[in-house]
């Protein structure tokens, strides 16, 4: 299992001649400040800066001028040391001796080059082109493309302002890929990759080819029937191969054609019967409307429509009659809509033969064969040539259809493996989320939202940050269970207790995080950790920020570390 570790983070502000350097433990690190007025000390800036330096775009506070900052992050991958340098959109990557490996201003190139180091990069269906760049119909479908680096880190970073249940909200510009959440998760879990995507594209392409072959086969069958009719059932084959094909075709095709004609005829009879029945209902409603109108008129004259007695106040009866009239109008409208739909279906069925016969007429016109009787040997021979050509084409179509069917079965078998993997992932996801829902008493979340990872959920009030942390922790567990060979990035949780919760629940959240996240480097932040008494929670390194509010960067640390800034900036 490959593993990435953050060793040391440098943040420089040259205009202010200030900097901050933070070193992290390989295991668990917590960044904290005083529980008394310990806000706005820079904890979140440090947490955001880590994956920001690695190529993601984090949501900094307006007070933080990111454009003037330079970030340098020293990290190791399986013992191999690297430095990454970021200033605005410029990225540089160096080896342990600070020799430059590459530099770029392209996020795509950054992902491709980091892939050489991580041996991992999320790939998603290419973003759609716009305007005049839309692909032509015959253009080959584009394969998966390597995404910007942020998609590699989605499982590993939670911003304190991005704790929104089961939604990825900690990085910017994630919506540039449609359905990115589901596809990215399945990619991290090993159930979505280049091979799966290629299979689905090929399957779609072959299904379209299969439909086209079936249409051509039906057309040729009708054309062949028309040719047989025009030669008055006097037919011969020019050679034994064509004869054998004719025999094979007629044995298998007669029943198919007869069955198809019978099906269309049955559909037309049923549709016409349905239409007549609806028309009878419509007629009945018309008579009922007339009768209802008469009764309303009678009531307007204060005469009972049933017994002809005089009525002093027929208002109630008139209201009932008017309601009946409204119901009749609504029902009549629905019946008329149904009649229109049936008439459309009848027209569609009746047009089937007309379409294919017109194709045959076009074919005949090219040969100038318009006579209904064949009295000429040459014309007879022309029809026979047509029959043989269509027979050849049908034979080739059948062979192609059989090959397509075999290919589709093989593709279905391969895709089924991915679908089975997704089913197992979702089953395990449901088990994990349901257990932790009960552990933390998250009663506001419906269990049915755990049935599929594509579904979203959130929990009201102070429980929403807890629900978010639970979701991320279980995503990591799924990654380790279903795709353990993929690289593990550091888990960075910014203020996981970012809510008004009691001390007991805060302690429970920290215990949960430390117990569950054991395979990855863990970096968390939170106010007043030194004042907490949390049983069973031990951090390898505790960093307490004592600087004044909004002054994370210090002049002293700028002076002490200006050397590495100048060295990497100059290369």
XYZ file of N, CA, C and O in Angstrom, residues 154 165 174 510 528:
20
model
N -10.446 14.324 -2.591
C -11.804 14.570 -2.080
C -12.107 13.814 -0.799
O -12.816 14.320 0.081
N -23.010 17.354 5.320
C -23.501 15.995 5.139
C -22.725 15.277 4.056
O -21.491 15.327 4.012
N -15.730 21.968 -8.421
C -15.906 20.521 -8.580
C -17.003 20.179 -9.580
O -17.014 19.085 -10.148
N -13.756 13.033 18.726
C -12.306 12.852 18.643
C -11.912 11.387 18.838
O -11.014 10.870 18.163
N -9.191 24.645 22.083
C -9.180 24.186 23.472
C -8.883 22.723 23.678
O -9.323 22.144 24.674
